[in-house]
Short mmCIF file of C-alpha atoms (C1' of nucleotides) in Angstrom, two decimals:
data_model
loop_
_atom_site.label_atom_id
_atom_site.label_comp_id
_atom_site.label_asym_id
_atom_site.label_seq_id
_atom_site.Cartn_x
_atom_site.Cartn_y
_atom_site.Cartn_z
CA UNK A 1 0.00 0.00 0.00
CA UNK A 2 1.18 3.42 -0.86
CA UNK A 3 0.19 6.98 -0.92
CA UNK A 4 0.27 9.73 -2.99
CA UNK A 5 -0.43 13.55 -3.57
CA UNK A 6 -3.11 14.57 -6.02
CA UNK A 7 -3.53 18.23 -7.44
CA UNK A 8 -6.60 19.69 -8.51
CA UNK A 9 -8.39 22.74 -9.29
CA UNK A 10 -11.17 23.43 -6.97
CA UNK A 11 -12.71 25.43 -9.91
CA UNK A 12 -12.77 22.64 -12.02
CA UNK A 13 -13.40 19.51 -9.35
CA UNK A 14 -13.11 19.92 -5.47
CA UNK A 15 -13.53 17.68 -2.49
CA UNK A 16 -16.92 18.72 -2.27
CA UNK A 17 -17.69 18.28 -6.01
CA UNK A 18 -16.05 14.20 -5.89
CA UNK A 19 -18.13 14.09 -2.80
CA UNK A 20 -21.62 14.77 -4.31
CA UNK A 21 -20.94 12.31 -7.34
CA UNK A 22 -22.24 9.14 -7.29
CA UNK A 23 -20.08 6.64 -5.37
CA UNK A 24 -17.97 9.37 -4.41
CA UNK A 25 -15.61 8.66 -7.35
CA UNK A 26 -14.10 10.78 -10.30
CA UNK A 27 -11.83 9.42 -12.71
CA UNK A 28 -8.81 11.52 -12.90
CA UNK A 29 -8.95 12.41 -16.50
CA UNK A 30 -7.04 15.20 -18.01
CA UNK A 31 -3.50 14.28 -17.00
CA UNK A 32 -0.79 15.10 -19.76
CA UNK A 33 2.20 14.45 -17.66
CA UNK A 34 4.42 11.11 -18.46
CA UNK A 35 5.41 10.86 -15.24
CA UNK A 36 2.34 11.17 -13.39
CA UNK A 37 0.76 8.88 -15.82
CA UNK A 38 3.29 6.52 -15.28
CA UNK A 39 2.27 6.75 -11.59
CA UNK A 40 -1.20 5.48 -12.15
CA UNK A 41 -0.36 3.21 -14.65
CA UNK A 42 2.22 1.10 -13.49
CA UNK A 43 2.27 1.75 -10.06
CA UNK A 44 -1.02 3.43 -8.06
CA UNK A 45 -3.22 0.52 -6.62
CA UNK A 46 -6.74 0.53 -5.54
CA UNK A 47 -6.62 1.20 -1.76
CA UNK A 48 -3.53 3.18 -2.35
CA UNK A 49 -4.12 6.38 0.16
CA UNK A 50 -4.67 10.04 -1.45
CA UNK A 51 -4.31 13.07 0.16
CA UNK A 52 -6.33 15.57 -1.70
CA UNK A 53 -5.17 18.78 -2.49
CA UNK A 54 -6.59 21.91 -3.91
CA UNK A 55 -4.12 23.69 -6.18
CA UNK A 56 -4.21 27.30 -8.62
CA UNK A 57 -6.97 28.69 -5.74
CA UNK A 58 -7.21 31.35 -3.47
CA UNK A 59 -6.29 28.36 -0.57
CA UNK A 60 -4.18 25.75 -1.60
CA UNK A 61 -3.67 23.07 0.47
CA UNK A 62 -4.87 19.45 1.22
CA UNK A 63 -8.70 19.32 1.36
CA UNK A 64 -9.63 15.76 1.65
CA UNK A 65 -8.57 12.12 2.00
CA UNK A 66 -9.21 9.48 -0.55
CA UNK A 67 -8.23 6.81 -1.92
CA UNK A 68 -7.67 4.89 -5.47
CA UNK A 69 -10.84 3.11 -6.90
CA UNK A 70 -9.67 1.30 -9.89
CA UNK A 71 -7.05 -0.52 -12.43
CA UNK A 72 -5.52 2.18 -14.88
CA UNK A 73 -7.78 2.20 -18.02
CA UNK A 74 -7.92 4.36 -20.93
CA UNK A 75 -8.66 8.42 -20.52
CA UNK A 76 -11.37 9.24 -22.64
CA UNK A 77 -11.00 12.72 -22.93
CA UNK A 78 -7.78 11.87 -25.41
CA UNK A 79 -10.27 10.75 -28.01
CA UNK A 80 -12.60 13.83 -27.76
CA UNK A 81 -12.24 16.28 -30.73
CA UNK A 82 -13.98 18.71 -28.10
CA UNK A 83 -12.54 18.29 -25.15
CA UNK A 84 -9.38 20.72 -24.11
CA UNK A 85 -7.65 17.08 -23.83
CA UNK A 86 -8.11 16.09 -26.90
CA UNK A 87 -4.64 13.99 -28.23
CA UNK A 88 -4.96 13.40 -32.12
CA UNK A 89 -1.53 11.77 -31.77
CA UNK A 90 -3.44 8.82 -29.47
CA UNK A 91 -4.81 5.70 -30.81
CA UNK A 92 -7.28 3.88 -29.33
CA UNK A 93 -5.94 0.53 -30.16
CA UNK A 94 -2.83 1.90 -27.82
CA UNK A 95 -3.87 4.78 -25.69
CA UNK A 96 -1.32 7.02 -24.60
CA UNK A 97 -3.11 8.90 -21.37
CA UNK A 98 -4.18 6.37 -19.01
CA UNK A 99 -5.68 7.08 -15.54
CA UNK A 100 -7.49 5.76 -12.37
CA UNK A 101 -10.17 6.41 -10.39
CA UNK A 102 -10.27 8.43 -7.38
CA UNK A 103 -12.48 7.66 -4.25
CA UNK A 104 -13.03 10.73 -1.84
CA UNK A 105 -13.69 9.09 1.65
CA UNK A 106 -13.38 12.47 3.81
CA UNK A 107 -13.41 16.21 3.43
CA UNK A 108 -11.23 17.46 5.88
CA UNK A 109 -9.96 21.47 7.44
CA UNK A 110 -7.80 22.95 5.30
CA UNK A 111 -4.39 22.03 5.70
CA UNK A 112 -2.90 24.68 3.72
CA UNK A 113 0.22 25.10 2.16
CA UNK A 114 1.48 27.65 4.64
CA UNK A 115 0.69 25.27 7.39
CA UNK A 116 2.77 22.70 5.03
CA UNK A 117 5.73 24.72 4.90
CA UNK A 118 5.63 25.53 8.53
CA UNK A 119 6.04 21.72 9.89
CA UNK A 120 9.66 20.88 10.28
CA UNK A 121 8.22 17.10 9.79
CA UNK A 122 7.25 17.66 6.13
CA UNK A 123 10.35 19.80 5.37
CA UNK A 124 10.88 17.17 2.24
CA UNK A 125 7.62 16.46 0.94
CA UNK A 126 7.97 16.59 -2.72
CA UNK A 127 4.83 18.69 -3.31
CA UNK A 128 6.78 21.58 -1.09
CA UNK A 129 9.74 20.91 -2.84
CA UNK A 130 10.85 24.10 -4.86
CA UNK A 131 9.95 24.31 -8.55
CA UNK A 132 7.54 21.56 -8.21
CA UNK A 133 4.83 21.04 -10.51
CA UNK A 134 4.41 17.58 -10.61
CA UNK A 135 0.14 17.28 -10.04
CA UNK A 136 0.86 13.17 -8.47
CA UNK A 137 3.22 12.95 -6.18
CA UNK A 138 4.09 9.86 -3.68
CA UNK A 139 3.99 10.53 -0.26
CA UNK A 140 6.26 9.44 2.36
CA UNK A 141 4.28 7.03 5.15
CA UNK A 142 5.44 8.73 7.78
CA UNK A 143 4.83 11.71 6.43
CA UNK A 144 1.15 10.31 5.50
CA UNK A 145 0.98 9.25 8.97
CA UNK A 146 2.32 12.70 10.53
CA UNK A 147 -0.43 14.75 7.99
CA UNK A 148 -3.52 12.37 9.62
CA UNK A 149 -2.39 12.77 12.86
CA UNK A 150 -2.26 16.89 12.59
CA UNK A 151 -5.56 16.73 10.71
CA UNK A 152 -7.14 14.14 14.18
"C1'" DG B 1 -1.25 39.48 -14.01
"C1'" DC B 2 3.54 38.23 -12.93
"C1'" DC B 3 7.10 35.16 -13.22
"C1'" DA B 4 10.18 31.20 -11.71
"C1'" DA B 5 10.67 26.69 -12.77
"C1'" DC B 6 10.12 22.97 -15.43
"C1'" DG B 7 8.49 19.93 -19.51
"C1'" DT B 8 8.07 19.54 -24.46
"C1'" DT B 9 9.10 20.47 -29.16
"C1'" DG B 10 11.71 20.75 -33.14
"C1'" DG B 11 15.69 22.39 -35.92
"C1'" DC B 12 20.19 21.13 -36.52
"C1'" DG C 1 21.77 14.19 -28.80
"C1'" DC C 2 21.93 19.21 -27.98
"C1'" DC C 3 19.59 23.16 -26.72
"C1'" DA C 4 16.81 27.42 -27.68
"C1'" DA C 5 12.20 28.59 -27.93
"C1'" DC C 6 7.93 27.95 -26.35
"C1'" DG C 7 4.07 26.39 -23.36
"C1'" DT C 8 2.36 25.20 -18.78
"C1'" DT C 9 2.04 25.11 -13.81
"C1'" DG C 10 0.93 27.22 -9.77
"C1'" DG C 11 2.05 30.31 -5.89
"C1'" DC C 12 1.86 34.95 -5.04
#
DNA sequence: GCCAACGTTGGC
DNA sequence: GCCAACGTTGGC
């Protein structure tokens, strides 16, 4: 079991909004980062822990706790003419964006980024990590631990 | 809106 | 394979 760090815009899907969907779950479409891809392709399992964090806002921080909620599987949006993630390069016969599903379990305070940079225990979280813009990123289980225990 | 930092693209 | 130009991210 590990656990990771997932960006998103609260403009375009909070907490709240993966909340008030049904089964609490949103796949995580939209990614067009190899890396992070790679992360829920070959190595994000269901059960995996996610802290949920709300990035490009007025608050950033972590929001919410959830959790993976499926294999990797195609993202649709690559095959979309209309959608702003819309890869003509992709095939579907061997998709290039893949993603998982995300499971919110818990909205949670704000744990914001300020109050991230302030605790000497998370000095090297890679989300605080300078020049990062990486929108998965694994997290540490102590330092998934340590974030629970501050949020109890 | 600014801009630092980083990823991607494409000419060579 | 190098690297300059360009695009994007994301905090401020």
């Amino acid at each position: 079991m590990r656990y990771w760090l997932m960006k998103s815009e609260p403009d375009e899907c909070s907490i709240d909004d993966v909340l008030l969907r049904p089964g609490r779950v949103v796949p995580w479409f939209g990614v067009r980062n190899y890396q992070a891809r790679n992360f829920m392709r070959d190595v994000m399992k269901p059960g995996d822990g996610v802290l949920f964090y709300h990035s490009s806002c007025a608050q950033p921080g972590i929001a919410g706790i959830a959790e993976v909620a499926s294999a990797p599987y195609a993202d649709e949006t690559q095959f979309d003419p209309q959608s702003p993630y819309f890869d003509a390069a992709s095939r579907r016969e061997s998709p290039r964006w893949i993603l998982i599903d995300v499971r919110a379990l818990r909205k949670t305070r704000l744990l914001s980024l300020e109050d991230l940079r302030s605790d000497p225990a998370l000095l090297d979280m890679l989300v605080l990590k300078r020049g990062n813009r990486l929108s998965i990123t694994p997290v540490d289980t102590n330092h998934w631990h340590h974030i629970l225990k501050t949020l109890a």
